PDB file of C-alpha atoms in Angstrom:
ATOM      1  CA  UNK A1316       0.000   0.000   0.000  1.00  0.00           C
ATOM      2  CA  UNK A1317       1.574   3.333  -1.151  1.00  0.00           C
ATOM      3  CA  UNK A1318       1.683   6.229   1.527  1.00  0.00           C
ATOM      4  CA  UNK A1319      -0.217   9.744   1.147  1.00  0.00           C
ATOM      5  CA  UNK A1320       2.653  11.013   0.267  1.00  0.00           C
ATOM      6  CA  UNK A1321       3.757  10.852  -3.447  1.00  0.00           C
ATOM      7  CA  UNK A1322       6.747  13.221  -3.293  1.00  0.00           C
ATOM      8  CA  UNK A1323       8.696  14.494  -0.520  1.00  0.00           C
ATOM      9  CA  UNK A1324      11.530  16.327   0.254  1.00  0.00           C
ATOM     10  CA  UNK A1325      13.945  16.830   3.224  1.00  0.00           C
ATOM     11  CA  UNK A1326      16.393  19.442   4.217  1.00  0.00           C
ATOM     12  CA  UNK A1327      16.809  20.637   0.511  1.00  0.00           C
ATOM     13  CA  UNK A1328      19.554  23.011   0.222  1.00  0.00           C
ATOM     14  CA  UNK A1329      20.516  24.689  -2.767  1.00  0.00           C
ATOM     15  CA  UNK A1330      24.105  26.936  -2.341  1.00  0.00           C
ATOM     16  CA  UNK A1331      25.627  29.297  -4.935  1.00  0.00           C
ATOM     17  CA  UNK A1332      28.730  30.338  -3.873  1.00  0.00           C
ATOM     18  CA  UNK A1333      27.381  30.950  -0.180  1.00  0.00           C
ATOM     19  CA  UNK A1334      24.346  32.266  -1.383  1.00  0.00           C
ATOM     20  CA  UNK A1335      21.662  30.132  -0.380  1.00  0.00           C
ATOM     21  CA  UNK A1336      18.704  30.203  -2.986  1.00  0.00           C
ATOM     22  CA  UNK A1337      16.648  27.300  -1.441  1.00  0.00           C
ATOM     23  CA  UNK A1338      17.484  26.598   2.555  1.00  0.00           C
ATOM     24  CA  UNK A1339      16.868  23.274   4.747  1.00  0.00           C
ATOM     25  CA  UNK A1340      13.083  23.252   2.327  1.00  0.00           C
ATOM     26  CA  UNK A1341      11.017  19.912   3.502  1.00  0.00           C
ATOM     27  CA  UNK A1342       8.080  19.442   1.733  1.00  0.00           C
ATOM     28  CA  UNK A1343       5.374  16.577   1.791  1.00  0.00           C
ATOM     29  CA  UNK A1344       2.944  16.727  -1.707  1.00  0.00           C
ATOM     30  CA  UNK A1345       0.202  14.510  -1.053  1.00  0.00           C
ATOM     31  CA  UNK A1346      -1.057  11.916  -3.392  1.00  0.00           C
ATOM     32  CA  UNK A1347      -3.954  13.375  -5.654  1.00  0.00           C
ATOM     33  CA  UNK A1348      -3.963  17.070  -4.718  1.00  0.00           C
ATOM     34  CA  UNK A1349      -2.905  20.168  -6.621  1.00  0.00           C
ATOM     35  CA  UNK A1350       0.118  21.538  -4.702  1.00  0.00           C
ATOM     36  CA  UNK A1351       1.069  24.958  -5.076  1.00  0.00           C
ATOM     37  CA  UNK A1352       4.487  26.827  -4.436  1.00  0.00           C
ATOM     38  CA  UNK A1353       4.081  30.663  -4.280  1.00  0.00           C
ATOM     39  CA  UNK A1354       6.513  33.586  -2.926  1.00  0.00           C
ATOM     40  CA  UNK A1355       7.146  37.136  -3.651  1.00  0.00           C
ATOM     41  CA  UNK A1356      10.158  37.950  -5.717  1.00  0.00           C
ATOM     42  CA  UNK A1357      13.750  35.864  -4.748  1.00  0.00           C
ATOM     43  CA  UNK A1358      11.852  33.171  -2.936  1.00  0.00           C
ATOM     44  CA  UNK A1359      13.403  30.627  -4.027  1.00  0.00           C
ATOM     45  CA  UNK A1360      10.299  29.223  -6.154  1.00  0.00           C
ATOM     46  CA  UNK A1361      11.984  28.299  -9.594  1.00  0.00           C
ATOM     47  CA  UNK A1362      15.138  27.173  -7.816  1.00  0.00           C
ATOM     48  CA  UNK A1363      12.831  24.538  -5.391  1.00  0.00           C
ATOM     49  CA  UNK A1364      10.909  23.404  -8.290  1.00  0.00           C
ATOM     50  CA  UNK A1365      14.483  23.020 -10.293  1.00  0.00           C
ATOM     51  CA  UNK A1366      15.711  20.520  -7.391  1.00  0.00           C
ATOM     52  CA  UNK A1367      12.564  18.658  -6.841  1.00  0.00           C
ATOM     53  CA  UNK A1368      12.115  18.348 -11.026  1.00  0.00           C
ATOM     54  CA  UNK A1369      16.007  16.825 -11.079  1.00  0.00           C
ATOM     55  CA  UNK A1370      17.391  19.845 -13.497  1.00  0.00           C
ATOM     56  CA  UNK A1371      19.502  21.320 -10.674  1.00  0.00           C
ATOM     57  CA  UNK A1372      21.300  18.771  -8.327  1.00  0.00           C
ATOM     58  CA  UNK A1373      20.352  19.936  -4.613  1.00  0.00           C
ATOM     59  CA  UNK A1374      23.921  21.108  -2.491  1.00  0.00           C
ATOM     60  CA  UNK A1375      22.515  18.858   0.542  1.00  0.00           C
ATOM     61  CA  UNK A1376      19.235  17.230   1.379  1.00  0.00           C
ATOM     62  CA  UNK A1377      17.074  14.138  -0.398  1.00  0.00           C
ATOM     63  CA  UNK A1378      14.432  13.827  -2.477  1.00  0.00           C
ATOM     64  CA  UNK A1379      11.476  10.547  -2.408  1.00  0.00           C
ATOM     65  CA  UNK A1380       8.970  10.111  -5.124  1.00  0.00           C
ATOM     66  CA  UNK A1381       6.493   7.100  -4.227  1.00  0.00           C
ATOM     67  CA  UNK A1382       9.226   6.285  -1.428  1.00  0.00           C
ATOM     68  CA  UNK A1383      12.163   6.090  -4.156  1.00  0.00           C
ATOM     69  CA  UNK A1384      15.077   7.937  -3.072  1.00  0.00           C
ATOM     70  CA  UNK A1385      15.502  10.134  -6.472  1.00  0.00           C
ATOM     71  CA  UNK A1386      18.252  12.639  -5.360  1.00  0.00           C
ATOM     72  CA  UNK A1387      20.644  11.415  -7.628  1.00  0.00           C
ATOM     73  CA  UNK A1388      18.670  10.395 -10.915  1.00  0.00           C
ATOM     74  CA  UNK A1389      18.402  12.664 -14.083  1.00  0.00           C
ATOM     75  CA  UNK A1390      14.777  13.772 -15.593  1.00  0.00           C
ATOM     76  CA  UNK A1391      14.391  11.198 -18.194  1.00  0.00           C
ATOM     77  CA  UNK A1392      14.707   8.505 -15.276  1.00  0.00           C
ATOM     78  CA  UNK A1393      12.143  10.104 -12.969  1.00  0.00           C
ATOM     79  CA  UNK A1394       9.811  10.722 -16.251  1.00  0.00           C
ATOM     80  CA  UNK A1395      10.024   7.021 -16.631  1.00  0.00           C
ATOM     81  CA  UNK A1396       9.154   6.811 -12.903  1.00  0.00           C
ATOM     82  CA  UNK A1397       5.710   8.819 -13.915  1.00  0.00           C
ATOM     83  CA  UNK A1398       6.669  11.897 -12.869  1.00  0.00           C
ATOM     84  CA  UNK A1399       6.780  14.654 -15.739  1.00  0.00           C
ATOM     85  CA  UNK A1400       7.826  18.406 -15.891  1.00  0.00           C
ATOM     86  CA  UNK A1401       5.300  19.952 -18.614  1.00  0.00           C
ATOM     87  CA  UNK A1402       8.040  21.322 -20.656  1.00  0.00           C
ATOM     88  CA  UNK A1403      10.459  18.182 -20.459  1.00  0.00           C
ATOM     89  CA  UNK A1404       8.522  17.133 -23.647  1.00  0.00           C
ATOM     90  CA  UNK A1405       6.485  20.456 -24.560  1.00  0.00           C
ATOM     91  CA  UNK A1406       8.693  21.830 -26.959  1.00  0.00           C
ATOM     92  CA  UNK A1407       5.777  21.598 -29.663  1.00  0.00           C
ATOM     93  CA  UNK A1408       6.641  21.566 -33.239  1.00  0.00           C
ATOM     94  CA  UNK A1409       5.560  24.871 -34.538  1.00  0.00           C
ATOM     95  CA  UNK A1410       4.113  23.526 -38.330  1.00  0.00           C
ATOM     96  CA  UNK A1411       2.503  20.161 -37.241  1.00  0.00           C
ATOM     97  CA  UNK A1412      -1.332  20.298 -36.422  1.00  0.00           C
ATOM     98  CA  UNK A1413      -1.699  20.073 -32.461  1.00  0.00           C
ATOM     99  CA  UNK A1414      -3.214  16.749 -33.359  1.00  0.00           C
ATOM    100  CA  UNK A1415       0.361  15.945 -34.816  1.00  0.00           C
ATOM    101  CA  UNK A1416       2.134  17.512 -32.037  1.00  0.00           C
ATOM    102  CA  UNK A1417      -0.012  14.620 -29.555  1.00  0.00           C
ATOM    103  CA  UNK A1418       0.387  12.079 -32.063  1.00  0.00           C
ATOM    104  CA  UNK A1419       4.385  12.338 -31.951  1.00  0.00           C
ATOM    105  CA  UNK A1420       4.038  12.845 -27.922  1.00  0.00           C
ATOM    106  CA  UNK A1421       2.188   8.941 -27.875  1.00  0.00           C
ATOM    107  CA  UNK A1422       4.516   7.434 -30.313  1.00  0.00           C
ATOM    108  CA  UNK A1423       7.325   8.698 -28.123  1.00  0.00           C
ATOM    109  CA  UNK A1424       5.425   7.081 -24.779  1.00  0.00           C
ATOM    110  CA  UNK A1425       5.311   4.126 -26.837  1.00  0.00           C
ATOM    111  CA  UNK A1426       8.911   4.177 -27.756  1.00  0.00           C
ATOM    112  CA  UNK A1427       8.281   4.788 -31.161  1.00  0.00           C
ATOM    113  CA  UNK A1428      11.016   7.644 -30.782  1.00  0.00           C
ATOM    114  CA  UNK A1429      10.340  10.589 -33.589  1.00  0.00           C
ATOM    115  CA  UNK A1430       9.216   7.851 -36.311  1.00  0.00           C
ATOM    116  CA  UNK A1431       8.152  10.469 -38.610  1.00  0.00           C
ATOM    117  CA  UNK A1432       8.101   7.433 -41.654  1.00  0.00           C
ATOM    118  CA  UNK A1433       6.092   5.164 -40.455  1.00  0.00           C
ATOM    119  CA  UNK A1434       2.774   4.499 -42.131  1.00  0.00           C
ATOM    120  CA  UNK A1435       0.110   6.584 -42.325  1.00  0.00           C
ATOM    121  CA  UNK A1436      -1.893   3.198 -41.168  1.00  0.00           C
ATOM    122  CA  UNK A1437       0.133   2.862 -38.084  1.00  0.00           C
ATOM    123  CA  UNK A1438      -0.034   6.959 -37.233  1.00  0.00           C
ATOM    124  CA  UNK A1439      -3.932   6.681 -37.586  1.00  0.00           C
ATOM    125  CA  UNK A1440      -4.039   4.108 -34.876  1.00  0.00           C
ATOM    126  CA  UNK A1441      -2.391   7.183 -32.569  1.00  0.00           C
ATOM    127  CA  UNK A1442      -5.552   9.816 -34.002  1.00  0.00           C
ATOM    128  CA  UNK A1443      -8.269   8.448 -31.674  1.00  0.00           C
ATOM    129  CA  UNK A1444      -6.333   8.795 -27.869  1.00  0.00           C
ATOM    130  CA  UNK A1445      -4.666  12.480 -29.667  1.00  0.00           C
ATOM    131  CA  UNK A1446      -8.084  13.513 -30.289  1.00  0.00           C
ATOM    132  CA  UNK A1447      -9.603  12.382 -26.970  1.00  0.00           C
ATOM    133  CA  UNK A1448      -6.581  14.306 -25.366  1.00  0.00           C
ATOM    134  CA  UNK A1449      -6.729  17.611 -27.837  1.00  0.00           C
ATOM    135  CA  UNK A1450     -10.819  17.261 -25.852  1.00  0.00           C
ATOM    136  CA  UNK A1451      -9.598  16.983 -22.748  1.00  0.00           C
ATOM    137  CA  UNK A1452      -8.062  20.197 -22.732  1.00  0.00           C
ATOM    138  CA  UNK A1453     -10.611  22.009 -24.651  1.00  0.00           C
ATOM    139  CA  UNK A1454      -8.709  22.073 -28.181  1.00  0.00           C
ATOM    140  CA  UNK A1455     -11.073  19.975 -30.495  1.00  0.00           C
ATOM    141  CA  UNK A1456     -11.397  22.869 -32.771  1.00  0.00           C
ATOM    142  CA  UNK A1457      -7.988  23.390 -33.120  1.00  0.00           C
ATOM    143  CA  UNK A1458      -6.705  19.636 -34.303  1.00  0.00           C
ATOM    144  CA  UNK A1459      -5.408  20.822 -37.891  1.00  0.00           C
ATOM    145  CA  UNK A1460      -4.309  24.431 -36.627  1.00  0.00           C
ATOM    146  CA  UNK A1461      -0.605  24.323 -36.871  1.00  0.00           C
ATOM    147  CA  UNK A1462       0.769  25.163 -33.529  1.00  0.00           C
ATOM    148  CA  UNK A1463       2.357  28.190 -34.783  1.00  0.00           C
ATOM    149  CA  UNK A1464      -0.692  29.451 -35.101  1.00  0.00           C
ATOM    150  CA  UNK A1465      -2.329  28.845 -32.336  1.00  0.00           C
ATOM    151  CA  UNK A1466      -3.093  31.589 -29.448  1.00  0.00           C
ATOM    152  CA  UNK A1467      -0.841  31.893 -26.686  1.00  0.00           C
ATOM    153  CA  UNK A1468      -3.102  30.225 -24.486  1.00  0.00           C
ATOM    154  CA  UNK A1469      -4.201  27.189 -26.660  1.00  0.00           C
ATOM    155  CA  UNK A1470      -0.817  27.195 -26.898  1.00  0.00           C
ATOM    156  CA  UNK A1471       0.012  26.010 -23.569  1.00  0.00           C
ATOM    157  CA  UNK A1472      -2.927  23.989 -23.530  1.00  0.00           C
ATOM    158  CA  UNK A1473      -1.399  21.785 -26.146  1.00  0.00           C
ATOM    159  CA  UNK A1474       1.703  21.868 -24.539  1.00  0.00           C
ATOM    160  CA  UNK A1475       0.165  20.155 -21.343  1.00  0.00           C
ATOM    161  CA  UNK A1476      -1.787  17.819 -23.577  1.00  0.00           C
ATOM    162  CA  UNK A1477       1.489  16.660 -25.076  1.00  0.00           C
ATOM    163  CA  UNK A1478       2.646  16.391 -21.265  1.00  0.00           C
ATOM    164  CA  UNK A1479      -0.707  14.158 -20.669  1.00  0.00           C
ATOM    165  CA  UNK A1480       0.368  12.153 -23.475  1.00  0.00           C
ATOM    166  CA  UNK A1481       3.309  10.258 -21.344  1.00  0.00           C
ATOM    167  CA  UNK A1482       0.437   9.499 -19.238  1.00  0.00           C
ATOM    168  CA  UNK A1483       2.216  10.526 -15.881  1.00  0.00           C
ATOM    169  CA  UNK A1484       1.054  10.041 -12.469  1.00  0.00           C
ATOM    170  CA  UNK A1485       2.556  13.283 -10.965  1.00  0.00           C
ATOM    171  CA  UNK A1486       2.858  16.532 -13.558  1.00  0.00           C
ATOM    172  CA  UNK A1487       5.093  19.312 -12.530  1.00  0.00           C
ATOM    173  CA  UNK A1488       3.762  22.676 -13.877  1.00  0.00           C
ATOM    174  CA  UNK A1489       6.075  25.690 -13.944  1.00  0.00           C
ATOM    175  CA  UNK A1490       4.215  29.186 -14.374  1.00  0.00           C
ATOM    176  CA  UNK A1491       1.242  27.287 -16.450  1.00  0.00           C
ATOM    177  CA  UNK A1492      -0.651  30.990 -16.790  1.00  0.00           C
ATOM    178  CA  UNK A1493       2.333  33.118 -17.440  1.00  0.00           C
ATOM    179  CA  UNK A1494       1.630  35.955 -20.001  1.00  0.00           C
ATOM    180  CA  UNK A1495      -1.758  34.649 -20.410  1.00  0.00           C
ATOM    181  CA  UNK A1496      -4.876  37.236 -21.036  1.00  0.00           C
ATOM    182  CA  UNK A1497      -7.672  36.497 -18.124  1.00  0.00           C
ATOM    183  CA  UNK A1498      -9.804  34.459 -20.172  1.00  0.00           C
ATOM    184  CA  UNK A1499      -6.737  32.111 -20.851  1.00  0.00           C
ATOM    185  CA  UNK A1500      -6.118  31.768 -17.087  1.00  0.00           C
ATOM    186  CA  UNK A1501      -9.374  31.021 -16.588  1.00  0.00           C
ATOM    187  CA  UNK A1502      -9.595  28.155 -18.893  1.00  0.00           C
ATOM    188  CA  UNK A1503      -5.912  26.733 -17.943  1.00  0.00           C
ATOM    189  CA  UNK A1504      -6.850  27.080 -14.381  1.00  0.00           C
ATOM    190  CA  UNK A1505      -9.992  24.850 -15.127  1.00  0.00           C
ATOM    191  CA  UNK A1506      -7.948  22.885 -17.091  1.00  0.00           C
ATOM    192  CA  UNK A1507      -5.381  22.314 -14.497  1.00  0.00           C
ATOM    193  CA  UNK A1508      -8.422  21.387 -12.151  1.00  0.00           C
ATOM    194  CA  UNK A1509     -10.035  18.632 -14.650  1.00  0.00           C
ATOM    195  CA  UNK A1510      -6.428  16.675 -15.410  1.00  0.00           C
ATOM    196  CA  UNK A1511      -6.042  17.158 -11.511  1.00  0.00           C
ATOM    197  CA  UNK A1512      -9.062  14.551 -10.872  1.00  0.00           C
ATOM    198  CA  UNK A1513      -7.118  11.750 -11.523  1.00  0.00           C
ATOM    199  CA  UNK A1514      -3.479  12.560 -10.678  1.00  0.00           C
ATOM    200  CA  UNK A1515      -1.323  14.728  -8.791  1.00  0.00           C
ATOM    201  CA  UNK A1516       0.024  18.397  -9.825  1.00  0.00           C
ATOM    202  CA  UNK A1517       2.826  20.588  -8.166  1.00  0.00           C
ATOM    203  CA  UNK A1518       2.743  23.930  -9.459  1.00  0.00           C
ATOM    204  CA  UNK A1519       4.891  26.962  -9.062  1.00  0.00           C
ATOM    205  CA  UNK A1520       2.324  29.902  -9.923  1.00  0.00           C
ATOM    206  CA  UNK A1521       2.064  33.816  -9.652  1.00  0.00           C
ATOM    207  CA  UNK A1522      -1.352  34.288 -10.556  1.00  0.00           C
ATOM    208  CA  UNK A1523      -2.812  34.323  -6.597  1.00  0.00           C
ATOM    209  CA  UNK A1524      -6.530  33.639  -7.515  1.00  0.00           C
ATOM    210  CA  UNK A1525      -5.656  30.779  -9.952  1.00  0.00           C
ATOM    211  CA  UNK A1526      -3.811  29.476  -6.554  1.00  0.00           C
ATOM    212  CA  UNK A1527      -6.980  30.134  -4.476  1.00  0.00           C
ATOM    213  CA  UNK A1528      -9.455  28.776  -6.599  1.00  0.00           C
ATOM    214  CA  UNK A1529      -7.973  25.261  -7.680  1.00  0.00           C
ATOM    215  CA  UNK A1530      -5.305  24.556  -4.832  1.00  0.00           C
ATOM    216  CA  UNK A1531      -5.776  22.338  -2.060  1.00  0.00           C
ATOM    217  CA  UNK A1532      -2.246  22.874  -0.593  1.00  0.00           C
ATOM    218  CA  UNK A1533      -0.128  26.147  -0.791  1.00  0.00           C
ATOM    219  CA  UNK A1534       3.661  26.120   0.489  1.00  0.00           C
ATOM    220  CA  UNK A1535       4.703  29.749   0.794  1.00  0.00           C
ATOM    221  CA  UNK A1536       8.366  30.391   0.468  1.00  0.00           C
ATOM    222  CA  UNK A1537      10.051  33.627   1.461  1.00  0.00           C
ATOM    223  CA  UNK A1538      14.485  33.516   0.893  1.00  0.00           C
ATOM    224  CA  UNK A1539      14.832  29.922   0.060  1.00  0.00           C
ATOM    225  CA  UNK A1540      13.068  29.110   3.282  1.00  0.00           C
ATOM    226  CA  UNK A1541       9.152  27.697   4.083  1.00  0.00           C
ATOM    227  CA  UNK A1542       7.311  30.727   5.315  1.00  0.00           C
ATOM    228  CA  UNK A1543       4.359  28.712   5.886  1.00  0.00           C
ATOM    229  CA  UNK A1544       2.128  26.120   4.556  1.00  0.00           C
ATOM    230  CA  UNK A1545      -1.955  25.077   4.488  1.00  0.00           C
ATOM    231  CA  UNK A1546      -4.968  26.191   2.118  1.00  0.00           C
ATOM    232  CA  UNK A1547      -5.323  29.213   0.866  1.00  0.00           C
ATOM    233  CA  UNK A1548      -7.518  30.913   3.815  1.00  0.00           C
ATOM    234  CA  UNK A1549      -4.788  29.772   6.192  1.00  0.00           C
ATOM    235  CA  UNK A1550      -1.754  31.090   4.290  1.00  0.00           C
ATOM    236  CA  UNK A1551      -3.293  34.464   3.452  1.00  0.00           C
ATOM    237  CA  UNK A1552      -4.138  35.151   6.568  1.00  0.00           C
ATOM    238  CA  UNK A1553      -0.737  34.662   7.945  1.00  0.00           C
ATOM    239  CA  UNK A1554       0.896  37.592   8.857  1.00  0.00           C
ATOM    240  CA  UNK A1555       4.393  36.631   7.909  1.00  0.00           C
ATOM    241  CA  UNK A1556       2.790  35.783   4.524  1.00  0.00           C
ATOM    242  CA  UNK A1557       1.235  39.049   4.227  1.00  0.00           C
ATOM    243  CA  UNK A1558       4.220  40.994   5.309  1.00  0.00           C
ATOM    244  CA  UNK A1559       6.462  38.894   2.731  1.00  0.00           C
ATOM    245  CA  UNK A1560       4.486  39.918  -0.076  1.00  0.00           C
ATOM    246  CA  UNK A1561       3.844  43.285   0.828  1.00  0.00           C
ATOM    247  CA  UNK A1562       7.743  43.831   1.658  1.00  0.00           C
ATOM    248  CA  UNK A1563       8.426  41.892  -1.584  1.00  0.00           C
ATOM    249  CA  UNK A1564       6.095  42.831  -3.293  1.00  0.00           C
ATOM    250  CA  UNK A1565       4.134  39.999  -5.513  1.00  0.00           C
ATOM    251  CA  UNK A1566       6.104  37.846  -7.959  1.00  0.00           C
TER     252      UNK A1566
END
């Protein structure tokens, strides 16, 4: 029987040439939530989410994922594992339809790697699961746009279908509504919600309402450290929380 916990992390320490951008960090992400990390400015955010997604190796500390030490393995091993950073595989192909983008993405799960002359027979067999993903995150419409042209939001939509392709069990979002116009956020947050039913999501975000609406965990982190942890109603009522921010100022 697997524990709550999916992926945990103790005493991570990150050092730059005694600068420390992440700081004795220990984090639990529970099994089947959306888990947010949020901070003003310099928090440490992208450098925490760095460690935990294997691109950075941590300067002290150790990392589990399904109670696998994983401190030491790259980010193709821990995709293998199940757990995948949305643009480890994102990197969409800017003149293939997004159903073409998804197709590749499933060949690639398969093994298939890049097979770009194989039979249109075999490819077909990929079109029903790319279309059923291209619906699951609201692009139907948009199967034979090229991704090139596709707005910046349906954009990133395709890029986390792609990501839903590998068929992970954990997905690792950095920044999913960056640059996005409202109505974008809106839909990715939604979006980020639905794929959430069914597996668990760690998320570094800005966007504080996207956080409050769909996130059932919030870790707050303020100089590389954990400021403080909870839902949303107990982090921003924290005064440390709100003093970080305002200090900070929001970033």
């Amino acid at each position: 029987m697997y524990s709550d916990t999916i992926l945990a992390a103790q005493n991570l320490t990150k050092e730059f040439k005694g600068f420390f951008a992440v700081e004795g960090v220990n984090l639990s992400i529970r099994r089947g939530s959306i888990h947010a990390l949020i901070g003003p400015n310099g928090a440490g955010k992208t450098t925490c989410f760095n460690l935990l997604t294997k691109f950075l190796p941590p300067t002290r500390g150790r990392i589990t994922y399904k109670g696998q030490d994983i401190t030491a393995m790259s980010p193709a091993d821990i995709a293998r594992l199940g757990m995948v950073r949305s643009f480890q595989i994102s990197a969409v192909f800017p003149h293939l339809s997004a159903l073409e983008n998804v197709r590749i993405a499933l060949q690639r799960q398969r093994g298939d790697s890049f097979d770009f002359w194989r039979s249109e027979r075999v490819l077909n067999a990929f079109n029903d699961r790319a279309s059923e993903l291209l619906a699951d995150v609201g692009l139907t419409e948009f199967s034979n746009v090229q991704a090139v042209e596709l707005p910046y939001g349906r954009k990133r939509a395709l890029e986390i279908a792609t990501t839903l392709a590998l068929d992970p069990e954990m997905l690792l979002l950095d920044e999913p509504t960056a640059g996005m116009t409202p109505e974008d956020v809106e839909r990715v947050a939604a979006l980020i919600k639905r794929i959430a039913a069914n597996r668990t999501v760690l998320m570094v975000e800005h966007n504080l309402s996207v956080v409050s609406t769909i996130s059932d965990t919030i870790t707050v982190l303020a100089r590389g450290k954990v400021l403080a942890e909870g839902n949303y109603d107990t982090v921003s009522k924290d005064p440390r929380v709100v003093e970080a921010y305002i200090g900070g100022g929001h970033g």
